[in-house]
mmCIF file of C-alpha atoms in Angstrom:
data_model
loop_
_atom_site.group_PDB
_atom_site.id
_atom_site.type_symbol
_atom_site.label_atom_id
_atom_site.label_comp_id
_atom_site.label_asym_id
_atom_site.label_seq_id
_atom_site.Cartn_x
_atom_site.Cartn_y
_atom_site.Cartn_z
ATOM 1 C CA MET A 1 21.410 -9.876 -17.728
ATOM 2 C CA ILE A 2 20.061 -13.151 -15.103
ATOM 3 C CA LEU A 3 17.941 -12.294 -12.208
ATOM 4 C CA HIS A 4 19.809 -13.933 -9.458
ATOM 5 C CA ASP A 5 18.351 -15.063 -6.010
ATOM 6 C CA ARG A 6 20.702 -13.055 -4.072
ATOM 7 C CA ILE A 7 20.298 -9.625 -5.557
ATOM 8 C CA MET A 8 16.650 -9.888 -5.387
ATOM 9 C CA PRO A 9 16.689 -8.662 -1.659
ATOM 10 C CA TYR A 10 18.443 -5.675 -3.288
ATOM 11 C CA LEU A 11 15.806 -4.811 -5.550
ATOM 12 C CA ASP A 12 12.789 -5.164 -2.934
ATOM 13 C CA SER A 13 14.104 -2.068 -1.009
ATOM 14 C CA ALA A 14 14.887 -0.472 -3.775
ATOM 15 C CA GLY A 15 10.856 -0.790 -5.574
ATOM 16 C CA LEU A 16 12.300 -2.038 -8.905
ATOM 17 C CA LEU A 17 11.722 -6.159 -7.311
ATOM 18 C CA HIS A 18 8.074 -6.858 -9.930
ATOM 19 C CA VAL A 19 9.468 -4.435 -12.904
ATOM 20 C CA ALA A 20 12.295 -6.868 -12.504
ATOM 21 C CA ARG A 21 10.108 -9.882 -12.885
ATOM 22 C CA VAL A 22 8.585 -8.288 -15.908
ATOM 23 C CA ASN A 23 11.921 -8.136 -17.477
ATOM 24 C CA ASP A 24 12.287 -12.037 -16.428
ATOM 25 C CA TYR A 25 9.294 -12.847 -18.338
ATOM 26 C CA TRP A 26 8.512 -10.396 -20.900
ATOM 27 C CA PHE A 27 6.602 -10.422 -24.352
ATOM 28 C CA LYS A 28 8.066 -9.565 -27.498
ATOM 29 C CA LEU A 29 6.764 -5.955 -28.307
ATOM 30 C CA ASP A 30 4.088 -6.000 -30.642
ATOM 31 C CA GLU A 31 5.526 -2.355 -32.521
ATOM 32 C CA PRO A 32 2.097 -2.246 -35.260
ATOM 33 C CA ARG A 33 -0.422 -2.219 -31.919
ATOM 34 C CA ILE A 34 1.827 0.514 -29.788
ATOM 35 C CA SER A 35 1.670 2.637 -32.980
ATOM 36 C CA ALA A 36 -1.731 1.809 -33.348
ATOM 37 C CA PHE A 37 -2.314 3.579 -30.239
ATOM 38 C CA VAL A 38 0.179 6.600 -30.857
ATOM 39 C CA GLU A 39 -1.652 7.964 -33.440
ATOM 40 C CA ARG A 40 -4.596 8.523 -31.079
ATOM 41 C CA TRP A 41 -2.115 10.238 -28.565
ATOM 42 C CA ARG A 42 -3.496 13.590 -27.698
ATOM 43 C CA PRO A 43 -0.680 15.772 -25.953
ATOM 44 C CA GLU A 44 -2.744 18.197 -24.715
ATOM 45 C CA THR A 45 -4.601 16.375 -22.919
ATOM 46 C CA HIS A 46 -2.306 13.151 -22.211
ATOM 47 C CA THR A 47 -5.089 10.438 -23.386
ATOM 48 C CA PHE A 48 -6.133 8.421 -26.218
ATOM 49 C CA HIS A 49 -8.557 9.718 -27.779
ATOM 50 C CA MET A 50 -11.007 6.961 -28.442
ATOM 51 C CA PRO A 51 -14.737 6.053 -30.284
ATOM 52 C CA PHE A 52 -15.753 5.452 -27.152
ATOM 53 C CA GLY A 53 -13.885 8.887 -25.479
ATOM 54 C CA GLU A 54 -10.502 9.317 -23.634
ATOM 55 C CA CYS A 55 -8.100 6.347 -21.645
ATOM 56 C CA THR A 56 -4.840 6.865 -20.830
ATOM 57 C CA VAL A 57 -2.187 5.078 -18.522
ATOM 58 C CA THR A 58 -2.280 6.944 -15.105
ATOM 59 C CA LEU A 59 0.037 6.128 -12.108
ATOM 60 C CA GLN A 60 -2.616 3.198 -10.893
ATOM 61 C CA ASP A 61 -1.783 1.634 -13.955
ATOM 62 C CA VAL A 62 1.832 1.855 -13.194
ATOM 63 C CA ALA A 63 1.489 0.717 -10.031
ATOM 64 C CA TYR A 64 -0.208 -2.556 -11.394
ATOM 65 C CA GLN A 65 1.436 -3.816 -14.187
ATOM 66 C CA PHE A 66 5.302 -2.737 -12.873
ATOM 67 C CA GLY A 67 4.808 -2.381 -8.883
ATOM 68 C CA LEU A 68 6.503 0.362 -9.229
ATOM 69 C CA PRO A 69 5.599 2.989 -5.844
ATOM 70 C CA VAL A 70 4.241 6.041 -6.563
ATOM 71 C CA ASP A 71 4.956 8.095 -3.696
ATOM 72 C CA GLY A 72 8.653 8.973 -2.284
ATOM 73 C CA PHE A 73 11.303 11.457 -3.620
ATOM 74 C CA LEU A 74 11.133 13.318 -6.551
ATOM 75 C CA VAL A 75 13.499 11.461 -9.341
ATOM 76 C CA SER A 76 15.257 14.873 -10.696
ATOM 77 C CA GLY A 77 22.508 13.325 -13.294
ATOM 78 C CA CYS A 78 26.075 6.338 -21.792
ATOM 79 C CA LEU A 79 27.028 3.996 -20.723
ATOM 80 C CA SER A 80 27.753 0.685 -23.256
ATOM 81 C CA GLU A 81 28.974 -3.113 -23.137
ATOM 82 C CA PHE A 82 27.078 -3.049 -19.746
ATOM 83 C CA GLN A 83 25.307 -6.126 -20.013
ATOM 84 C CA ASN A 84 27.422 -8.102 -20.596
ATOM 85 C CA ARG A 85 29.899 -6.902 -18.219
ATOM 86 C CA PHE A 86 27.386 -8.053 -15.348
ATOM 87 C CA ARG A 87 25.828 -11.266 -17.260
ATOM 88 C CA VAL A 88 26.812 -13.730 -15.028
ATOM 89 C CA MET A 89 27.460 -13.530 -11.111
ATOM 90 C CA PRO A 90 30.075 -15.917 -9.918
ATOM 91 C CA ASN A 91 28.850 -18.791 -7.837
ATOM 92 C CA ASP A 92 30.759 -17.909 -5.109
ATOM 93 C CA ALA A 93 30.284 -13.875 -4.865
ATOM 94 C CA THR A 94 31.278 -12.051 -1.637
ATOM 95 C CA GLU A 95 27.968 -9.864 -0.882
ATOM 96 C CA PRO A 96 30.029 -6.808 -1.651
ATOM 97 C CA THR A 97 30.164 -8.525 -5.154
ATOM 98 C CA VAL A 98 26.531 -9.359 -4.955
ATOM 99 C CA GLN A 99 26.051 -5.333 -4.710
ATOM 100 C CA VAL A 100 27.912 -4.456 -7.795
ATOM 101 C CA TYR A 101 25.736 -7.076 -8.974
ATOM 102 C CA ALA A 102 22.809 -5.241 -7.935
ATOM 103 C CA ARG A 103 23.802 -2.324 -9.322
ATOM 104 C CA GLY A 104 24.400 -3.488 -12.569
ATOM 105 C CA TYR A 105 21.046 -4.993 -12.622
ATOM 106 C CA ILE A 106 19.544 -2.254 -11.329
ATOM 107 C CA MET A 107 21.061 0.395 -14.126
ATOM 108 C CA MET A 108 19.816 -2.170 -16.638
ATOM 109 C CA LEU A 109 16.549 -1.965 -15.665
ATOM 110 C CA PHE A 110 16.944 1.792 -15.756
ATOM 111 C CA THR A 111 17.277 1.468 -20.076
ATOM 112 C CA MET A 112 14.163 -0.331 -19.521
ATOM 113 C CA LEU A 113 12.317 2.277 -18.092
ATOM 114 C CA PHE A 114 14.092 5.649 -18.791
ATOM 115 C CA GLY A 115 15.802 4.535 -22.061
ATOM 116 C CA ASP A 116 16.347 6.435 -25.147
ATOM 117 C CA LYS A 117 16.267 5.450 -28.809
ATOM 118 C CA SER A 118 19.449 3.400 -28.974
ATOM 119 C CA GLY A 119 17.691 0.910 -26.927
ATOM 120 C CA ALA A 120 21.121 0.102 -24.844
ATOM 121 C CA ARG A 121 22.162 2.799 -23.431
ATOM 122 C CA VAL A 122 21.544 4.170 -19.706
ATOM 123 C CA HIS A 123 22.612 8.299 -18.679
ATOM 124 C CA LEU A 124 25.406 8.551 -16.431
ATOM 125 C CA ARG A 125 23.088 10.454 -13.651
ATOM 126 C CA TRP A 126 22.127 7.046 -12.466
ATOM 127 C CA LEU A 127 25.414 6.166 -10.851
ATOM 128 C CA PRO A 128 24.638 8.309 -7.451
ATOM 129 C CA TYR A 129 21.412 6.686 -7.215
ATOM 130 C CA VAL A 130 22.524 2.995 -7.643
ATOM 131 C CA ALA A 131 25.468 3.613 -5.613
ATOM 132 C CA ASP A 132 22.729 4.102 -2.509
ATOM 133 C CA LEU A 133 21.220 0.221 -2.479
ATOM 134 C CA ASP A 134 19.746 2.003 0.732
ATOM 135 C CA GLY A 135 17.797 4.598 -0.485
ATOM 136 C CA LEU A 136 16.636 3.750 -3.997
ATOM 137 C CA GLY A 137 13.175 2.794 -2.262
ATOM 138 C CA LYS A 138 12.577 6.237 -1.063
ATOM 139 C CA TYR A 139 12.131 7.777 -4.939
ATOM 140 C CA SER A 140 8.808 7.470 -6.989
ATOM 141 C CA TRP A 141 9.847 5.459 -9.236
ATOM 142 C CA GLY A 142 6.384 4.743 -11.064
ATOM 143 C CA SER A 143 5.991 8.722 -11.507
ATOM 144 C CA ALA A 144 9.034 8.985 -13.144
ATOM 145 C CA THR A 145 8.665 6.597 -15.082
ATOM 146 C CA LEU A 146 5.041 7.796 -16.299
ATOM 147 C CA SER A 147 6.486 10.608 -16.695
ATOM 148 C CA TRP A 148 9.234 9.879 -19.652
ATOM 149 C CA LEU A 149 6.406 7.738 -20.699
ATOM 150 C CA TYR A 150 3.808 10.754 -22.071
ATOM 151 C CA ARG A 151 6.971 12.747 -22.696
ATOM 152 C CA CYS A 152 8.091 10.046 -25.574
ATOM 153 C CA LEU A 153 4.313 9.791 -26.341
ATOM 154 C CA CYS A 154 4.205 13.439 -26.839
ATOM 155 C CA ARG A 155 7.468 13.698 -28.911
ATOM 156 C CA VAL A 156 6.295 11.138 -31.482
ATOM 157 C CA ALA A 157 3.416 12.901 -32.121
ATOM 158 C CA ASN A 158 5.296 15.478 -33.420
ATOM 159 C CA ARG A 159 5.009 14.389 -37.317
ATOM 160 C CA ASN A 160 8.926 14.541 -38.021
ATOM 161 C CA VAL A 161 9.878 11.980 -35.256
ATOM 162 C CA LYS A 162 9.221 8.437 -36.664
ATOM 163 C CA ASN A 163 10.915 6.857 -33.696
ATOM 164 C CA LEU A 164 9.366 5.849 -30.221
ATOM 165 C CA ALA A 165 11.850 5.840 -27.044
ATOM 166 C CA GLY A 166 10.422 5.352 -23.860
ATOM 167 C CA PRO A 167 8.492 2.474 -21.191
ATOM 168 C CA LEU A 168 6.986 0.787 -24.585
ATOM 169 C CA ALA A 169 6.315 -2.370 -21.881
ATOM 170 C CA LEU A 170 4.345 -0.639 -19.858
ATOM 171 C CA LEU A 171 2.194 0.623 -22.923
ATOM 172 C CA GLN A 172 2.008 -2.546 -24.143
ATOM 173 C CA SER A 173 0.981 -4.273 -20.956
ATOM 174 C CA TRP A 174 -1.474 -1.025 -20.196
ATOM 175 C CA ILE A 175 -2.997 -2.131 -23.837
ATOM 176 C CA PHE A 176 -3.694 -5.573 -23.153
ATOM 177 C CA TRP A 177 -4.525 -5.112 -19.267
ATOM 178 C CA ARG A 178 -7.563 -2.455 -21.251
ATOM 179 C CA PHE A 179 -8.277 -3.951 -23.772
ATOM 180 C CA PRO A 180 -8.483 -7.742 -23.701
ATOM 181 C CA THR A 181 -9.246 -8.966 -27.021
ATOM 182 C CA PHE A 182 -6.330 -7.571 -28.019
ATOM 183 C CA ARG A 183 -4.052 -9.980 -26.026
ATOM 184 C CA PRO A 184 -2.503 -12.597 -28.092
ATOM 185 C CA ARG A 185 -2.999 -16.466 -28.279
ATOM 186 C CA ARG A 186 -1.575 -18.025 -24.531
ATOM 187 C CA PHE A 187 -0.562 -15.009 -22.791
ATOM 188 C CA ASP A 188 -2.806 -15.857 -19.936
ATOM 189 C CA VAL A 189 0.102 -18.575 -19.069
ATOM 190 C CA ILE A 190 3.080 -15.812 -18.115
ATOM 191 C CA LEU A 191 2.266 -15.232 -14.652
ATOM 192 C CA TRP A 192 3.324 -11.467 -14.664
ATOM 193 C CA PRO A 193 2.287 -8.581 -15.722
ATOM 194 C CA LEU A 194 -0.883 -7.887 -14.715
ATOM 195 C CA ALA A 195 -2.832 -7.887 -17.263
ATOM 196 C CA SER A 196 -1.884 -12.232 -17.678
ATOM 197 C CA ARG A 197 -3.658 -12.288 -14.196
ATOM 198 C CA ALA A 198 -6.989 -9.073 -15.025
ATOM 199 C CA LEU A 199 -9.178 -11.377 -12.154
ATOM 200 C CA GLU A 200 -6.712 -11.739 -9.790
ATOM 201 C CA VAL A 201 -5.325 -8.207 -8.863
ATOM 202 C CA ILE A 202 -4.993 -8.790 -5.129
ATOM 203 C CA GLN A 203 -3.476 -12.025 -5.380
ATOM 204 C CA VAL A 204 -0.826 -10.748 -8.115
ATOM 205 C CA VAL A 205 0.115 -6.835 -6.700
ATOM 206 C CA HIS A 206 2.424 -6.063 -3.893
ATOM 207 C CA PRO A 207 0.286 -5.106 -0.865
ATOM 208 C CA ASP A 208 2.200 -2.185 -0.506
ATOM 209 C CA ILE A 209 0.928 -0.747 -4.148
ATOM 210 C CA LEU A 210 -3.028 -1.336 -2.230
ATOM 211 C CA ARG A 211 -2.019 1.445 0.823
ATOM 212 C CA PRO A 212 -4.790 4.051 0.937
ATOM 213 C CA GLU A 213 -1.831 6.761 0.402
ATOM 214 C CA HIS A 214 -0.859 5.096 -2.802
ATOM 215 C CA THR A 215 -4.529 4.834 -4.042
ATOM 216 C CA TYR A 216 -5.377 8.230 -2.998
ATOM 217 C CA LEU A 217 -2.541 9.422 -5.105
ATOM 218 C CA TRP A 218 -3.839 7.450 -8.502
ATOM 219 C CA LYS A 219 -7.192 10.035 -8.235
ATOM 220 C CA SER A 220 -4.587 13.554 -7.887
ATOM 221 C CA THR A 221 -4.697 15.979 -11.032
ATOM 222 C CA THR A 222 -0.407 16.346 -10.034
ATOM 223 C CA ALA A 223 2.804 17.145 -11.735
ATOM 224 C CA LEU A 224 5.199 13.783 -12.734
ATOM 225 C CA ILE A 225 8.570 15.072 -12.563
ATOM 226 C CA TYR A 226 11.876 13.223 -13.887
ATOM 227 C CA PHE A 227 14.504 15.261 -14.268
ATOM 228 C CA SER A 228 13.644 17.869 -16.962
ATOM 229 C CA SER A 229 10.669 16.254 -18.174
ATOM 230 C CA ILE A 230 7.469 17.877 -16.329
ATOM 231 C CA GLU A 231 4.155 16.088 -16.990
ATOM 232 C CA TRP A 232 0.401 16.756 -15.737
ATOM 233 C CA HIS A 233 -1.068 13.436 -14.593
ATOM 234 C CA GLN A 234 -4.467 14.523 -16.014
ATOM 235 C CA VAL A 235 -6.532 11.777 -14.138
ATOM 236 C CA ASP A 236 -9.751 13.951 -13.881
ATOM 237 C CA ARG A 237 -10.803 13.012 -17.819
ATOM 238 C CA VAL A 238 -10.149 9.701 -17.626
ATOM 239 C CA LEU A 239 -12.632 8.649 -13.590
ATOM 240 C CA SER A 240 -13.744 5.901 -14.931
ATOM 241 C CA GLN A 241 -10.781 3.860 -15.822
ATOM 242 C CA LEU A 242 -10.751 4.326 -11.624
ATOM 243 C CA GLY A 243 -14.542 3.571 -10.910
ATOM 244 C CA GLY A 244 -15.796 6.575 -10.825
ATOM 245 C CA VAL A 245 -18.103 8.869 -13.026
ATOM 246 C CA GLN A 246 -16.920 11.010 -15.980
ATOM 247 C CA HIS A 247 -17.768 14.510 -15.546
ATOM 248 C CA ILE A 248 -17.061 16.805 -18.334
ATOM 249 C CA PRO A 249 -13.312 17.490 -18.460
ATOM 250 C CA GLU A 250 -11.948 21.078 -17.556
ATOM 251 C CA PRO A 251 -10.080 22.906 -20.272
ATOM 252 C CA ALA A 252 -6.786 20.787 -19.988
ATOM 253 C CA ILE A 253 -3.712 22.129 -18.626
ATOM 254 C CA ASN A 254 -1.270 24.491 -20.550
ATOM 255 C CA ILE A 255 1.797 22.672 -19.943
ATOM 256 C CA ASP A 256 3.750 24.174 -23.594
ATOM 257 C CA PHE A 257 6.098 25.734 -21.439
ATOM 258 C CA LEU A 258 7.116 22.606 -19.696
ATOM 259 C CA LEU A 259 7.014 20.386 -22.712
ATOM 260 C CA SER A 260 10.030 23.101 -23.961
ATOM 261 C CA LYS A 261 12.515 21.720 -21.108
ATOM 262 C CA ASP A 262 14.695 18.757 -22.331
ATOM 263 C CA GLY A 263 17.586 19.340 -19.597
ATOM 264 C CA ARG A 264 20.059 20.980 -22.056
ATOM 265 C CA GLY A 265 21.284 24.358 -22.800
ATOM 266 C CA PRO A 266 21.001 27.527 -20.798
ATOM 267 C CA THR A 267 17.576 27.179 -19.935
ATOM 268 C CA ARG A 268 17.763 24.032 -17.972
ATOM 269 C CA TRP A 269 15.105 23.273 -15.875
ATOM 270 C CA PHE A 270 15.079 22.320 -11.943
ATOM 271 C CA PRO A 271 12.719 20.842 -9.161
ATOM 272 C CA GLU A 272 12.828 23.725 -7.504
ATOM 273 C CA VAL A 273 12.140 26.333 -9.446
ATOM 274 C CA PHE A 274 8.301 23.982 -9.858
ATOM 275 C CA ALA A 275 8.806 24.523 -5.955
ATOM 276 C CA THR A 276 8.885 27.881 -5.753
#
């Protein structure tokens, strides 16, 4: 779908403008390299085990790479031929029509952030969210995206699972950001994502991302919630990524009960249960 200038204000108010630019200027996924990192993923700690220690994608990385808000309300409902229907917006579109196309673009972005293995479908549960364009900006899309990435990586760690779903663009951008020797040639000509402009963080990321309340959350060991996917942000195991000194890690948090929940069947999980 084309990123029209007239829908950009709606994406900005929803906190999704930067990830839309990622989609507009993206590069081809390097599946062998992603698979190599997946082989080092440990579900019990949500970290990649490398020869030099542990590392992982954190809320800070989501904020830097995709510009998604990491605080706000929890995100906790398949459409086909969706992109073709909303690909081209009429030049004389009225404002209500522009809003329709903005909703269509946001639904397309959700297929990139929260897609399944089909890579082309989005769940109907998103319809109530896009219906309220003014309210989209109050959700923590960053924590939901990271929760879904963790869940997908944990699933593919099972040797019986062959295909990896989820926000792979985030994982690859993180690899290029944290391991610059893996960047392809001429990668620096891309203006976004952040991994291509490593020395100009302040100039690239949105000022809101660097607000103190956001940076505080980056350092929090907390639950990441995306509907029935509840994953722990165990940043205490990778403090060196945030410029801290790594202490001896605490035992991994037992999340077997949460990992068994998939939103299907009679054992559905809802945020109210966690809150009590």
